[in-house]
Amino acid sequence: MEIIIGYFLGAFVLVLLFISLFKMASNRMTNSKRELNERIDNLERRIKDLDNK
């Protein structure tokens, strides 16, 4: 009986681990996308400033 409970607890921990990994990956993707958009905006502003000079 203890072995079955141990397997269930292990499976539960693995599920929680996979969920946290997927959340971490999605957060990194959204953060990197936001940073890339900010960099693109900054580069576009610099190009416009250079064109105006």
Short mmCIF file of N, CA and C in Angstrom, two decimals, residues 4 8-9 11 13 25 30 33 35-36 41 43:
data_model
loop_
_atom_site.label_atom_id
_atom_site.label_comp_id
_atom_site.label_asym_id
_atom_site.label_seq_id
_atom_site.Cartn_x
_atom_site.Cartn_y
_atom_site.Cartn_z
N ILE A 4 2.22 2.12 -3.49
CA ILE A 4 1.25 2.77 -4.37
C ILE A 4 1.14 4.26 -4.04
N PHE A 8 2.02 7.46 -6.52
CA PHE A 8 1.09 8.57 -6.77
C PHE A 8 1.72 9.91 -6.41
N LEU A 9 2.41 9.96 -5.29
CA LEU A 9 3.07 11.21 -4.91
C LEU A 9 4.16 11.59 -5.90
N ALA A 11 4.28 10.77 -9.10
CA ALA A 11 3.63 11.22 -10.34
C ALA A 11 3.09 12.63 -10.17
N VAL A 13 4.27 14.98 -8.18
CA VAL A 13 5.41 15.90 -8.20
C VAL A 13 5.91 16.11 -9.62
N ALA A 25 8.85 28.60 -19.37
CA ALA A 25 9.18 28.77 -20.78
C ALA A 25 8.28 29.81 -21.43
N THR A 30 7.46 35.38 -23.69
CA THR A 30 6.77 36.67 -23.74
C THR A 30 7.71 37.80 -23.36
N LYS A 33 10.05 38.45 -26.30
CA LYS A 33 9.33 39.11 -27.38
C LYS A 33 9.15 40.59 -27.07
N GLU A 35 11.07 42.43 -25.11
CA GLU A 35 12.38 43.08 -25.21
C GLU A 35 12.76 43.32 -26.67
N LEU A 36 12.48 42.36 -27.53
CA LEU A 36 12.80 42.54 -28.95
C LEU A 36 11.99 43.69 -29.55
N ASP A 41 11.80 49.25 -31.61
CA ASP A 41 11.31 50.62 -31.50
C ASP A 41 12.45 51.60 -31.31
N LEU A 43 15.58 51.22 -32.25
CA LEU A 43 16.33 51.33 -33.50
C LEU A 43 15.59 52.17 -34.52
#
